[in-house]
Structures are given as structure tokens and as C-alpha cells.
């Protein structure tokens, strides 16, 4: 099983303006790369996290429902993508609600599978900022298709438009204020 993603793909993901991560679709989904916006968002450098599972961002947060959704996606090769808010913590301990998107990159010769992910702090956002992020993520995915194709990799899943950015942002802000007012916070 080929484990390393093609260099052209990694170079492309590195220069994106949105936070991105790439992990192996096998084993415990260890991270293969994260880009600079990921580090700016989470406080974790590539050195901190490559080789580890990204669940480290969750610390002790229960996240039962979002984790179940993510596990279901990872366990079902037919499911092309998943999107869910999930409680995460920056390296300095600051909590945030991460709107996490994941989809699959599958090599046409069946030799390698990677999971592509993007992160966004929806709890410190405004609906317009979420809409702008969504546009950038969509553009990133759109340009990724031919670049990955050159390397024999198919990008699965299309990013569905967020129907109600205002509701998602409002809900995330409530989740964050609950977290911040929780005992021990
Ligand atoms: C490429 C990739 C990026 C991920 N990024 C995050 C993330 O930013 N935050 C997070 O909480 N979980 C992230 N996850 C999800 C966790 O790694 C894990 O799959 C999830 O917590 C469900 O599994 P678990 O219940 O075994 O932890 C990511 C997973 C992958 C494959």
C-alpha cells in the first residue's frame, strides 16, 4: 500500500488559504501533512501533529455525536464526505467550534487512499465569513480535481452549499459560550 501522497498534491494543498490536512485512510488515520492556515488556526505546527491522529484537538471534549458521524464516514468507503461542527482546542487551550469537512481521495489503481480535511472556526465567525470560507474551500476542491487527476487520484464528494450560515454560526457561538461558562473552564 502506497502511503505517501504525490508531491504535486501536497504542494498544492500547502499554498491554499484555507486550513487543510491530509491523513492516511488506513490504520488510525495518522496525519501526513497540514498547511500553514491549519497551524494558524490550531496553534499546532506540522512537526507537532504529523504522524498523529487529529483527534488530539478534541482533548477531553466528549463530542459523542460528531465523532460518531466522523467514524461512520471513515468506516464506510461508499460515503464520499462528511461535515460537522466539533469542539476543539487550540494548542494554548482556547476552545473553538471547528466546522470540519472531510472527503476521500482515492487512487484509480486502488493502491492508496487519503482523507482530505478542512477546518474552520465557526464559533468566532460571522455568517459572511463562513460563506467566504465556503467559497474558498469550494475553489480549492475544484482546482484539486485536475491536479489530483494528473497523479491518478480521484477527489470524491462535492461540497454542498451551506443552506443557512447564520444558523450554523449562531449555534456554534452558543456551544462556545456554554463551554466557556462550564465549571472548570
Ligand atoms: C484528515 C483528517 C483530519 C481531521 N481533522 C480533525 C480536526 O481538525 N478536529 C477533530 O476534532 N477531528 C479531526 N479528525 C477526526 C479524528 O481524527 C477522528 O477521526 C474522529 O475523532 C473520530 O474518531 P474517534 O472517535 O476514534 O476519535 C480528522 C480526521 C482526519 C482523517
mmCIF file with all atom_site columns, C-alpha atoms and ligand atoms in Angstrom:
data_model
loop_
_atom_site.group_PDB
_atom_site.id
_atom_site.type_symbol
_atom_site.label_atom_id
_atom_site.label_alt_id
_atom_site.label_comp_id
_atom_site.label_asym_id
_atom_site.label_entity_id
_atom_site.label_seq_id
_atom_site.pdbx_PDB_ins_code
_atom_site.Cartn_x
_atom_site.Cartn_y
_atom_site.Cartn_z
_atom_site.occupancy
_atom_site.B_iso_or_equiv
_atom_site.pdbx_formal_charge
_atom_site.auth_seq_id
_atom_site.auth_comp_id
_atom_site.auth_asym_id
_atom_site.auth_atom_id
_atom_site.pdbx_PDB_model_num
ATOM   1   C CA  . UNK A 1 1   ? 0.000   0.000  0.000   1.00 0.00 ? 1   UNK A CA  1
ATOM   2   C CA  . UNK A 1 2   ? 1.444   3.351  -1.066  1.00 0.00 ? 2   UNK A CA  1
ATOM   3   C CA  . UNK A 1 3   ? 1.421   5.693  1.919   1.00 0.00 ? 3   UNK A CA  1
ATOM   4   C CA  . UNK A 1 4   ? 2.958   8.923  0.660   1.00 0.00 ? 4   UNK A CA  1
ATOM   5   C CA  . UNK A 1 5   ? 0.708   11.395 -1.162  1.00 0.00 ? 5   UNK A CA  1
ATOM   6   C CA  . UNK A 1 6   ? 2.044   12.693 -4.508  1.00 0.00 ? 6   UNK A CA  1
ATOM   7   C CA  . UNK A 1 7   ? 4.291   15.763 -4.156  1.00 0.00 ? 7   UNK A CA  1
ATOM   8   C CA  . UNK A 1 8   ? 2.252   17.822 -6.621  1.00 0.00 ? 8   UNK A CA  1
ATOM   9   C CA  . UNK A 1 9   ? -0.837  17.320 -4.476  1.00 0.00 ? 9   UNK A CA  1
ATOM   10  C CA  . UNK A 1 10  ? 0.929   18.237 -1.247  1.00 0.00 ? 10  UNK A CA  1
ATOM   11  C CA  . UNK A 1 11  ? 2.463   21.348 -2.865  1.00 0.00 ? 11  UNK A CA  1
ATOM   12  C CA  . UNK A 1 12  ? -0.967  22.454 -3.991  1.00 0.00 ? 12  UNK A CA  1
ATOM   13  C CA  . UNK A 1 13  ? -2.596  21.905 -0.583  1.00 0.00 ? 13  UNK A CA  1
ATOM   14  C CA  . UNK A 1 14  ? 0.254   23.755 1.142   1.00 0.00 ? 14  UNK A CA  1
ATOM   15  C CA  . UNK A 1 15  ? -0.405  27.001 -0.677  1.00 0.00 ? 15  UNK A CA  1
ATOM   16  C CA  . UNK A 1 16  ? -4.171  27.085 -0.048  1.00 0.00 ? 16  UNK A CA  1
ATOM   17  C CA  . UNK A 1 17  ? -5.526  29.956 2.053   1.00 0.00 ? 17  UNK A CA  1
ATOM   18  C CA  . UNK A 1 18  ? -7.934  27.691 3.969   1.00 0.00 ? 18  UNK A CA  1
ATOM   19  C CA  . UNK A 1 19  ? -6.874  25.278 6.718   1.00 0.00 ? 19  UNK A CA  1
ATOM   20  C CA  . UNK A 1 20  ? -6.266  21.832 5.257   1.00 0.00 ? 20  UNK A CA  1
ATOM   21  C CA  . UNK A 1 21  ? -4.992  18.473 6.433   1.00 0.00 ? 21  UNK A CA  1
ATOM   22  C CA  . UNK A 1 22  ? -4.308  15.175 4.715   1.00 0.00 ? 22  UNK A CA  1
ATOM   23  C CA  . UNK A 1 23  ? -4.283  11.828 6.504   1.00 0.00 ? 23  UNK A CA  1
ATOM   24  C CA  . UNK A 1 24  ? -3.896  8.193  5.623   1.00 0.00 ? 24  UNK A CA  1
ATOM   25  C CA  . UNK A 1 25  ? -7.234  6.434  5.047   1.00 0.00 ? 25  UNK A CA  1
ATOM   26  C CA  . UNK A 1 26  ? -5.748  3.380  6.757   1.00 0.00 ? 26  UNK A CA  1
ATOM   27  C CA  . UNK A 1 27  ? -4.882  2.371  10.290  1.00 0.00 ? 27  UNK A CA  1
ATOM   28  C CA  . UNK A 1 28  ? -5.524  5.155  12.778  1.00 0.00 ? 28  UNK A CA  1
ATOM   29  C CA  . UNK A 1 29  ? -5.632  7.852  10.083  1.00 0.00 ? 29  UNK A CA  1
ATOM   30  C CA  . UNK A 1 30  ? -2.345  9.495  11.006  1.00 0.00 ? 30  UNK A CA  1
ATOM   31  C CA  . UNK A 1 31  ? -1.817  12.950 9.559   1.00 0.00 ? 31  UNK A CA  1
ATOM   32  C CA  . UNK A 1 32  ? 0.500   13.206 6.540   1.00 0.00 ? 32  UNK A CA  1
ATOM   33  C CA  . UNK A 1 33  ? 0.511   16.979 6.164   1.00 0.00 ? 33  UNK A CA  1
ATOM   34  C CA  . UNK A 1 34  ? -1.127  20.142 7.482   1.00 0.00 ? 34  UNK A CA  1
ATOM   35  C CA  . UNK A 1 35  ? -0.761  23.571 5.883   1.00 0.00 ? 35  UNK A CA  1
ATOM   36  C CA  . UNK A 1 36  ? 0.093   26.982 7.354   1.00 0.00 ? 36  UNK A CA  1
ATOM   37  C CA  . UNK A 1 37  ? -3.555  28.116 7.810   1.00 0.00 ? 37  UNK A CA  1
ATOM   38  C CA  . UNK A 1 38  ? -4.148  24.910 9.835   1.00 0.00 ? 38  UNK A CA  1
ATOM   39  C CA  . UNK A 1 39  ? -1.268  25.898 12.120  1.00 0.00 ? 39  UNK A CA  1
ATOM   40  C CA  . UNK A 1 40  ? -2.535  29.489 12.348  1.00 0.00 ? 40  UNK A CA  1
ATOM   41  C CA  . UNK A 1 41  ? -5.986  28.201 13.354  1.00 0.00 ? 41  UNK A CA  1
ATOM   42  C CA  . UNK A 1 42  ? -4.973  25.498 15.813  1.00 0.00 ? 42  UNK A CA  1
ATOM   43  C CA  . UNK A 1 43  ? -1.565  26.651 17.047  1.00 0.00 ? 43  UNK A CA  1
ATOM   44  C CA  . UNK A 1 44  ? -0.123  23.227 16.145  1.00 0.00 ? 44  UNK A CA  1
ATOM   45  C CA  . UNK A 1 45  ? 2.726   23.084 13.622  1.00 0.00 ? 45  UNK A CA  1
ATOM   46  C CA  . UNK A 1 46  ? 3.203   20.227 11.177  1.00 0.00 ? 46  UNK A CA  1
ATOM   47  C CA  . UNK A 1 47  ? 6.004   18.958 13.436  1.00 0.00 ? 47  UNK A CA  1
ATOM   48  C CA  . UNK A 1 48  ? 3.538   18.795 16.351  1.00 0.00 ? 48  UNK A CA  1
ATOM   49  C CA  . UNK A 1 49  ? 0.893   16.756 14.555  1.00 0.00 ? 49  UNK A CA  1
ATOM   50  C CA  . UNK A 1 50  ? 2.175   14.855 11.514  1.00 0.00 ? 50  UNK A CA  1
ATOM   51  C CA  . UNK A 1 51  ? 2.155   11.143 12.342  1.00 0.00 ? 51  UNK A CA  1
ATOM   52  C CA  . UNK A 1 52  ? -0.593  11.617 14.935  1.00 0.00 ? 52  UNK A CA  1
ATOM   53  C CA  . UNK A 1 53  ? -4.399  11.384 14.760  1.00 0.00 ? 53  UNK A CA  1
ATOM   54  C CA  . UNK A 1 54  ? -6.146  14.766 14.572  1.00 0.00 ? 54  UNK A CA  1
ATOM   55  C CA  . UNK A 1 55  ? -8.462  13.830 17.465  1.00 0.00 ? 55  UNK A CA  1
ATOM   56  C CA  . UNK A 1 56  ? -5.779  15.335 19.706  1.00 0.00 ? 56  UNK A CA  1
ATOM   57  C CA  . UNK A 1 57  ? -7.527  18.662 19.029  1.00 0.00 ? 57  UNK A CA  1
ATOM   58  C CA  . UNK A 1 58  ? -10.562 17.408 20.977  1.00 0.00 ? 58  UNK A CA  1
ATOM   59  C CA  . UNK A 1 59  ? -8.737  16.900 24.273  1.00 0.00 ? 59  UNK A CA  1
ATOM   60  C CA  . UNK A 1 60  ? -11.358 15.787 26.850  1.00 0.00 ? 60  UNK A CA  1
ATOM   61  C CA  . UNK A 1 61  ? -14.452 17.090 24.990  1.00 0.00 ? 61  UNK A CA  1
ATOM   62  C CA  . UNK A 1 62  ? -16.997 14.246 24.701  1.00 0.00 ? 62  UNK A CA  1
ATOM   63  C CA  . UNK A 1 63  ? -18.157 15.180 21.147  1.00 0.00 ? 63  UNK A CA  1
ATOM   64  C CA  . UNK A 1 64  ? -20.170 11.932 21.078  1.00 0.00 ? 64  UNK A CA  1
ATOM   65  C CA  . UNK A 1 65  ? -22.428 12.823 18.156  1.00 0.00 ? 65  UNK A CA  1
ATOM   66  C CA  . UNK A 1 66  ? -19.887 14.425 15.804  1.00 0.00 ? 66  UNK A CA  1
ATOM   67  C CA  . UNK A 1 67  ? -17.350 11.677 16.494  1.00 0.00 ? 67  UNK A CA  1
ATOM   68  C CA  . UNK A 1 68  ? -19.927 9.022  15.668  1.00 0.00 ? 68  UNK A CA  1
ATOM   69  C CA  . UNK A 1 69  ? -20.575 10.795 12.345  1.00 0.00 ? 69  UNK A CA  1
ATOM   70  C CA  . UNK A 1 70  ? -16.864 11.011 11.559  1.00 0.00 ? 70  UNK A CA  1
ATOM   71  C CA  . UNK A 1 71  ? -16.313 7.349  12.457  1.00 0.00 ? 71  UNK A CA  1
ATOM   72  C CA  . UNK A 1 72  ? -19.244 6.344  10.255  1.00 0.00 ? 72  UNK A CA  1
ATOM   73  C CA  . UNK A 1 73  ? -17.723 8.246  7.325   1.00 0.00 ? 73  UNK A CA  1
ATOM   74  C CA  . UNK A 1 74  ? -14.309 6.667  7.874   1.00 0.00 ? 74  UNK A CA  1
ATOM   75  C CA  . UNK A 1 75  ? -15.789 3.174  8.161   1.00 0.00 ? 75  UNK A CA  1
ATOM   76  C CA  . UNK A 1 76  ? -17.920 3.407  5.030   1.00 0.00 ? 76  UNK A CA  1
ATOM   77  C CA  . UNK A 1 77  ? -15.918 3.683  1.826   1.00 0.00 ? 77  UNK A CA  1
ATOM   78  C CA  . UNK A 1 78  ? -19.111 4.479  -0.102  1.00 0.00 ? 78  UNK A CA  1
ATOM   79  C CA  . UNK A 1 79  ? -19.754 7.642  1.872   1.00 0.00 ? 79  UNK A CA  1
ATOM   80  C CA  . UNK A 1 80  ? -17.922 10.371 -0.007  1.00 0.00 ? 80  UNK A CA  1
ATOM   81  C CA  . UNK A 1 81  ? -17.885 13.193 2.526   1.00 0.00 ? 81  UNK A CA  1
ATOM   82  C CA  . UNK A 1 82  ? -18.995 14.443 5.912   1.00 0.00 ? 82  UNK A CA  1
ATOM   83  C CA  . UNK A 1 83  ? -19.347 17.837 7.513   1.00 0.00 ? 83  UNK A CA  1
ATOM   84  C CA  . UNK A 1 84  ? -19.917 18.514 11.191  1.00 0.00 ? 84  UNK A CA  1
ATOM   85  C CA  . UNK A 1 85  ? -19.214 21.062 13.907  1.00 0.00 ? 85  UNK A CA  1
ATOM   86  C CA  . UNK A 1 86  ? -16.964 19.604 16.619  1.00 0.00 ? 86  UNK A CA  1
ATOM   87  C CA  . UNK A 1 87  ? -15.462 21.065 19.794  1.00 0.00 ? 87  UNK A CA  1
ATOM   88  C CA  . UNK A 1 88  ? -11.691 21.504 19.514  1.00 0.00 ? 88  UNK A CA  1
ATOM   89  C CA  . UNK A 1 89  ? -8.948  23.276 21.460  1.00 0.00 ? 89  UNK A CA  1
ATOM   90  C CA  . UNK A 1 90  ? -6.028  25.276 20.181  1.00 0.00 ? 90  UNK A CA  1
ATOM   91  C CA  . UNK A 1 91  ? -2.571  24.374 21.428  1.00 0.00 ? 91  UNK A CA  1
ATOM   92  C CA  . UNK A 1 92  ? -2.844  27.148 24.045  1.00 0.00 ? 92  UNK A CA  1
ATOM   93  C CA  . UNK A 1 93  ? -6.081  25.569 25.383  1.00 0.00 ? 93  UNK A CA  1
ATOM   94  C CA  . UNK A 1 94  ? -8.561  28.036 23.820  1.00 0.00 ? 94  UNK A CA  1
ATOM   95  C CA  . UNK A 1 95  ? -11.751 26.181 22.830  1.00 0.00 ? 95  UNK A CA  1
ATOM   96  C CA  . UNK A 1 96  ? -13.443 26.682 19.467  1.00 0.00 ? 96  UNK A CA  1
ATOM   97  C CA  . UNK A 1 97  ? -16.129 25.019 17.404  1.00 0.00 ? 97  UNK A CA  1
ATOM   98  C CA  . UNK A 1 98  ? -14.466 23.560 14.326  1.00 0.00 ? 98  UNK A CA  1
ATOM   99  C CA  . UNK A 1 99  ? -16.656 23.135 11.259  1.00 0.00 ? 99  UNK A CA  1
ATOM   100 C CA  . UNK A 1 100 ? -14.854 20.071 9.945   1.00 0.00 ? 100 UNK A CA  1
ATOM   101 C CA  . UNK A 1 101 ? -15.185 18.856 6.353   1.00 0.00 ? 101 UNK A CA  1
ATOM   102 C CA  . UNK A 1 102 ? -13.730 15.535 5.263   1.00 0.00 ? 102 UNK A CA  1
ATOM   103 C CA  . UNK A 1 103 ? -13.720 13.737 1.937   1.00 0.00 ? 103 UNK A CA  1
ATOM   104 C CA  . UNK A 1 104 ? -11.819 10.922 0.304   1.00 0.00 ? 104 UNK A CA  1
ATOM   105 C CA  . UNK A 1 105 ? -9.020  10.931 -2.256  1.00 0.00 ? 105 UNK A CA  1
ATOM   106 C CA  . UNK A 1 106 ? -8.854  7.555  -3.950  1.00 0.00 ? 106 UNK A CA  1
ATOM   107 C CA  . UNK A 1 107 ? -6.166  6.402  -6.325  1.00 0.00 ? 107 UNK A CA  1
ATOM   108 C CA  . UNK A 1 108 ? -7.545  4.922  -9.520  1.00 0.00 ? 108 UNK A CA  1
ATOM   109 C CA  . UNK A 1 109 ? -5.178  1.947  -9.296  1.00 0.00 ? 109 UNK A CA  1
ATOM   110 C CA  . UNK A 1 110 ? -6.581  1.224  -5.833  1.00 0.00 ? 110 UNK A CA  1
ATOM   111 C CA  . UNK A 1 111 ? -3.132  1.462  -4.246  1.00 0.00 ? 111 UNK A CA  1
ATOM   112 C CA  . UNK A 1 112 ? -3.696  4.379  -1.920  1.00 0.00 ? 112 UNK A CA  1
ATOM   113 C CA  . UNK A 1 113 ? -6.427  6.247  -0.187  1.00 0.00 ? 113 UNK A CA  1
ATOM   114 C CA  . UNK A 1 114 ? -6.140  9.511  1.612   1.00 0.00 ? 114 UNK A CA  1
ATOM   115 C CA  . UNK A 1 115 ? -8.569  11.557 3.662   1.00 0.00 ? 115 UNK A CA  1
ATOM   116 C CA  . UNK A 1 116 ? -8.722  15.253 2.897   1.00 0.00 ? 116 UNK A CA  1
ATOM   117 C CA  . UNK A 1 117 ? -9.998  17.613 5.599   1.00 0.00 ? 117 UNK A CA  1
ATOM   118 C CA  . UNK A 1 118 ? -10.589 21.309 6.111   1.00 0.00 ? 118 UNK A CA  1
ATOM   119 C CA  . UNK A 1 119 ? -11.112 23.146 9.390   1.00 0.00 ? 119 UNK A CA  1
ATOM   120 C CA  . UNK A 1 120 ? -12.838 26.453 10.158  1.00 0.00 ? 120 UNK A CA  1
ATOM   121 C CA  . UNK A 1 121 ? -13.529 28.229 13.454  1.00 0.00 ? 121 UNK A CA  1
ATOM   122 C CA  . UNK A 1 122 ? -17.263 28.744 13.079  1.00 0.00 ? 122 UNK A CA  1
ATOM   123 C CA  . UNK A 1 123 ? -17.654 29.948 16.674  1.00 0.00 ? 123 UNK A CA  1
ATOM   124 C CA  . UNK A 1 124 ? -15.601 33.126 16.112  1.00 0.00 ? 124 UNK A CA  1
ATOM   125 C CA  . UNK A 1 125 ? -17.038 33.841 12.714  1.00 0.00 ? 125 UNK A CA  1
ATOM   126 C CA  . UNK A 1 126 ? -19.822 35.809 11.086  1.00 0.00 ? 126 UNK A CA  1
ATOM   127 C CA  . UNK A 1 127 ? -22.203 34.338 8.506   1.00 0.00 ? 127 UNK A CA  1
ATOM   128 C CA  . UNK A 1 128 ? -20.429 36.299 5.705   1.00 0.00 ? 128 UNK A CA  1
ATOM   129 C CA  . UNK A 1 129 ? -17.043 34.928 6.798   1.00 0.00 ? 129 UNK A CA  1
ATOM   130 C CA  . UNK A 1 130 ? -18.418 31.388 6.745   1.00 0.00 ? 130 UNK A CA  1
ATOM   131 C CA  . UNK A 1 131 ? -19.863 31.976 3.259   1.00 0.00 ? 131 UNK A CA  1
ATOM   132 C CA  . UNK A 1 132 ? -16.468 33.317 2.091   1.00 0.00 ? 132 UNK A CA  1
ATOM   133 C CA  . UNK A 1 133 ? -14.609 30.341 3.594   1.00 0.00 ? 133 UNK A CA  1
ATOM   134 C CA  . UNK A 1 134 ? -17.049 28.011 1.881   1.00 0.00 ? 134 UNK A CA  1
ATOM   135 C CA  . UNK A 1 135 ? -16.342 29.684 -1.464  1.00 0.00 ? 135 UNK A CA  1
ATOM   136 C CA  . UNK A 1 136 ? -12.591 29.320 -0.934  1.00 0.00 ? 136 UNK A CA  1
ATOM   137 C CA  . UNK A 1 137 ? -12.928 25.666 0.064   1.00 0.00 ? 137 UNK A CA  1
ATOM   138 C CA  . UNK A 1 138 ? -15.090 25.013 -2.986  1.00 0.00 ? 138 UNK A CA  1
ATOM   139 C CA  . UNK A 1 139 ? -12.499 26.690 -5.239  1.00 0.00 ? 139 UNK A CA  1
ATOM   140 C CA  . UNK A 1 140 ? -9.683  24.712 -3.570  1.00 0.00 ? 140 UNK A CA  1
ATOM   141 C CA  . UNK A 1 141 ? -11.538 21.450 -4.184  1.00 0.00 ? 141 UNK A CA  1
ATOM   142 C CA  . UNK A 1 142 ? -12.357 22.469 -7.754  1.00 0.00 ? 142 UNK A CA  1
ATOM   143 C CA  . UNK A 1 143 ? -8.685  23.117 -8.603  1.00 0.00 ? 143 UNK A CA  1
ATOM   144 C CA  . UNK A 1 144 ? -7.639  19.988 -6.737  1.00 0.00 ? 144 UNK A CA  1
ATOM   145 C CA  . UNK A 1 145 ? -9.590  17.740 -9.132  1.00 0.00 ? 145 UNK A CA  1
ATOM   146 C CA  . UNK A 1 146 ? -7.272  18.161 -12.183 1.00 0.00 ? 146 UNK A CA  1
ATOM   147 C CA  . UNK A 1 147 ? -4.091  18.279 -10.052 1.00 0.00 ? 147 UNK A CA  1
ATOM   148 C CA  . UNK A 1 148 ? -5.014  15.046 -8.264  1.00 0.00 ? 148 UNK A CA  1
ATOM   149 C CA  . UNK A 1 149 ? -6.184  13.571 -11.588 1.00 0.00 ? 149 UNK A CA  1
ATOM   150 C CA  . UNK A 1 150 ? -2.691  14.080 -13.069 1.00 0.00 ? 150 UNK A CA  1
ATOM   151 C CA  . UNK A 1 151 ? -1.389  11.942 -10.194 1.00 0.00 ? 151 UNK A CA  1
ATOM   152 C CA  . UNK A 1 152 ? -4.055  9.259  -10.738 1.00 0.00 ? 152 UNK A CA  1
ATOM   153 C CA  . UNK A 1 153 ? -6.186  10.280 -7.780  1.00 0.00 ? 153 UNK A CA  1
ATOM   154 C CA  . UNK A 1 154 ? -9.919  10.860 -7.798  1.00 0.00 ? 154 UNK A CA  1
ATOM   155 C CA  . UNK A 1 155 ? -11.386 13.504 -5.476  1.00 0.00 ? 155 UNK A CA  1
ATOM   156 C CA  . UNK A 1 156 ? -14.632 12.120 -4.110  1.00 0.00 ? 156 UNK A CA  1
ATOM   157 C CA  . UNK A 1 157 ? -17.554 14.109 -2.801  1.00 0.00 ? 157 UNK A CA  1
ATOM   158 C CA  . UNK A 1 158 ? -18.825 17.538 -3.682  1.00 0.00 ? 158 UNK A CA  1
ATOM   159 C CA  . UNK A 1 159 ? -19.125 20.320 -1.173  1.00 0.00 ? 159 UNK A CA  1
ATOM   160 C CA  . UNK A 1 160 ? -22.789 21.041 -0.665  1.00 0.00 ? 160 UNK A CA  1
ATOM   161 C CA  . UNK A 1 161 ? -23.695 24.684 -0.202  1.00 0.00 ? 161 UNK A CA  1
ATOM   162 C CA  . UNK A 1 162 ? -24.399 25.613 3.396   1.00 0.00 ? 162 UNK A CA  1
ATOM   163 C CA  . UNK A 1 163 ? -28.094 26.389 3.388   1.00 0.00 ? 163 UNK A CA  1
ATOM   164 C CA  . UNK A 1 164 ? -28.089 28.557 6.491   1.00 0.00 ? 164 UNK A CA  1
ATOM   165 C CA  . UNK A 1 165 ? -24.724 30.037 7.514   1.00 0.00 ? 165 UNK A CA  1
ATOM   166 C CA  . UNK A 1 166 ? -26.387 32.309 10.084  1.00 0.00 ? 166 UNK A CA  1
ATOM   167 C CA  . UNK A 1 167 ? -27.950 29.366 11.942  1.00 0.00 ? 167 UNK A CA  1
ATOM   168 C CA  . UNK A 1 168 ? -24.684 27.389 11.977  1.00 0.00 ? 168 UNK A CA  1
ATOM   169 C CA  . UNK A 1 169 ? -22.718 30.375 13.296  1.00 0.00 ? 169 UNK A CA  1
ATOM   170 C CA  . UNK A 1 170 ? -25.366 31.148 15.936  1.00 0.00 ? 170 UNK A CA  1
ATOM   171 C CA  . UNK A 1 171 ? -25.419 27.533 17.135  1.00 0.00 ? 171 UNK A CA  1
ATOM   172 C CA  . UNK A 1 172 ? -21.601 27.410 17.308  1.00 0.00 ? 172 UNK A CA  1
ATOM   173 C CA  . UNK A 1 173 ? -21.492 30.633 19.324  1.00 0.00 ? 173 UNK A CA  1
ATOM   174 C CA  . UNK A 1 174 ? -23.955 29.116 21.792  1.00 0.00 ? 174 UNK A CA  1
ATOM   175 C CA  . UNK A 1 175 ? -21.839 25.966 22.057  1.00 0.00 ? 175 UNK A CA  1
ATOM   176 C CA  . UNK A 1 176 ? -18.756 28.093 22.709  1.00 0.00 ? 176 UNK A CA  1
ATOM   177 C CA  . UNK A 1 177 ? -20.428 30.202 25.383  1.00 0.00 ? 177 UNK A CA  1
ATOM   178 C CA  . UNK A 1 178 ? -21.664 27.005 27.094  1.00 0.00 ? 178 UNK A CA  1
ATOM   179 C CA  . UNK A 1 179 ? -18.099 25.715 27.053  1.00 0.00 ? 179 UNK A CA  1
ATOM   180 C CA  . UNK A 1 180 ? -16.678 28.942 28.408  1.00 0.00 ? 180 UNK A CA  1
ATOM   181 C CA  . UNK A 1 181 ? -19.199 29.071 31.234  1.00 0.00 ? 181 UNK A CA  1
ATOM   182 C CA  . UNK A 1 182 ? -18.794 25.392 32.144  1.00 0.00 ? 182 UNK A CA  1
ATOM   183 C CA  . UNK A 1 183 ? -17.295 24.723 35.587  1.00 0.00 ? 183 UNK A CA  1
ATOM   184 C CA  . UNK A 1 184 ? -13.533 24.421 35.314  1.00 0.00 ? 184 UNK A CA  1
ATOM   185 C CA  . UNK A 1 185 ? -13.419 26.402 32.048  1.00 0.00 ? 185 UNK A CA  1
HETATM 186 C C1  . LIG B 2 .   ? -7.570  14.237 7.653   1.00 0.00 ? 1   LIG B C1  1
HETATM 187 C C2  . LIG B 2 .   ? -8.322  14.280 8.952   1.00 0.00 ? 1   LIG B C2  1
HETATM 188 C C3  . LIG B 2 .   ? -8.458  15.480 9.606   1.00 0.00 ? 1   LIG B C3  1
HETATM 189 C C4  . LIG B 2 .   ? -9.157  15.560 10.818  1.00 0.00 ? 1   LIG B C4  1
HETATM 190 N N1  . LIG B 2 .   ? -9.244  16.764 11.443  1.00 0.00 ? 1   LIG B N1  1
HETATM 191 C C5  . LIG B 2 .   ? -9.871  16.829 12.624  1.00 0.00 ? 1   LIG B C5  1
HETATM 192 C C6  . LIG B 2 .   ? -9.948  18.067 13.317  1.00 0.00 ? 1   LIG B C6  1
HETATM 193 O O1  . LIG B 2 .   ? -9.475  19.095 12.858  1.00 0.00 ? 1   LIG B O1  1
HETATM 194 N N2  . LIG B 2 .   ? -10.594 18.088 14.514  1.00 0.00 ? 1   LIG B N2  1
HETATM 195 C C7  . LIG B 2 .   ? -11.159 16.960 15.052  1.00 0.00 ? 1   LIG B C7  1
HETATM 196 O O2  . LIG B 2 .   ? -11.718 17.059 16.133  1.00 0.00 ? 1   LIG B O2  1
HETATM 197 N N3  . LIG B 2 .   ? -11.111 15.781 14.408  1.00 0.00 ? 1   LIG B N3  1
HETATM 198 C C8  . LIG B 2 .   ? -10.476 15.693 13.220  1.00 0.00 ? 1   LIG B C8  1
HETATM 199 N N4  . LIG B 2 .   ? -10.438 14.492 12.555  1.00 0.00 ? 1   LIG B N4  1
HETATM 200 C C9  . LIG B 2 .   ? -11.230 13.356 13.085  1.00 0.00 ? 1   LIG B C9  1
HETATM 201 C C10 . LIG B 2 .   ? -10.495 12.491 14.075  1.00 0.00 ? 1   LIG B C10 1
HETATM 202 O O3  . LIG B 2 .   ? -9.213  12.204 13.607  1.00 0.00 ? 1   LIG B O3  1
HETATM 203 C C11 . LIG B 2 .   ? -11.264 11.156 14.276  1.00 0.00 ? 1   LIG B C11 1
HETATM 204 O O4  . LIG B 2 .   ? -11.453 10.538 13.033  1.00 0.00 ? 1   LIG B O4  1
HETATM 205 C C12 . LIG B 2 .   ? -12.610 11.361 14.963  1.00 0.00 ? 1   LIG B C12 1
HETATM 206 O O5  . LIG B 2 .   ? -12.379 11.867 16.256  1.00 0.00 ? 1   LIG B O5  1
HETATM 207 C C13 . LIG B 2 .   ? -13.469 10.083 15.069  1.00 0.00 ? 1   LIG B C13 1
HETATM 208 O O6  . LIG B 2 .   ? -12.741 9.021  15.568  1.00 0.00 ? 1   LIG B O6  1
HETATM 209 P P1  . LIG B 2 .   ? -12.554 8.674  17.137  1.00 0.00 ? 1   LIG B P1  1
HETATM 210 O O7  . LIG B 2 .   ? -13.900 8.650  17.763  1.00 0.00 ? 1   LIG B O7  1
HETATM 211 O O8  . LIG B 2 .   ? -11.849 7.359  17.092  1.00 0.00 ? 1   LIG B O8  1
HETATM 212 O O9  . LIG B 2 .   ? -11.695 9.762  17.721  1.00 0.00 ? 1   LIG B O9  1
HETATM 213 C C14 . LIG B 2 .   ? -9.739  14.397 11.368  1.00 0.00 ? 1   LIG B C14 1
HETATM 214 C C15 . LIG B 2 .   ? -9.598  13.169 10.695  1.00 0.00 ? 1   LIG B C15 1
HETATM 215 C C16 . LIG B 2 .   ? -8.909  13.106 9.507   1.00 0.00 ? 1   LIG B C16 1
HETATM 216 C C17 . LIG B 2 .   ? -8.793  11.778 8.816   1.00 0.00 ? 1   LIG B C17 1
#
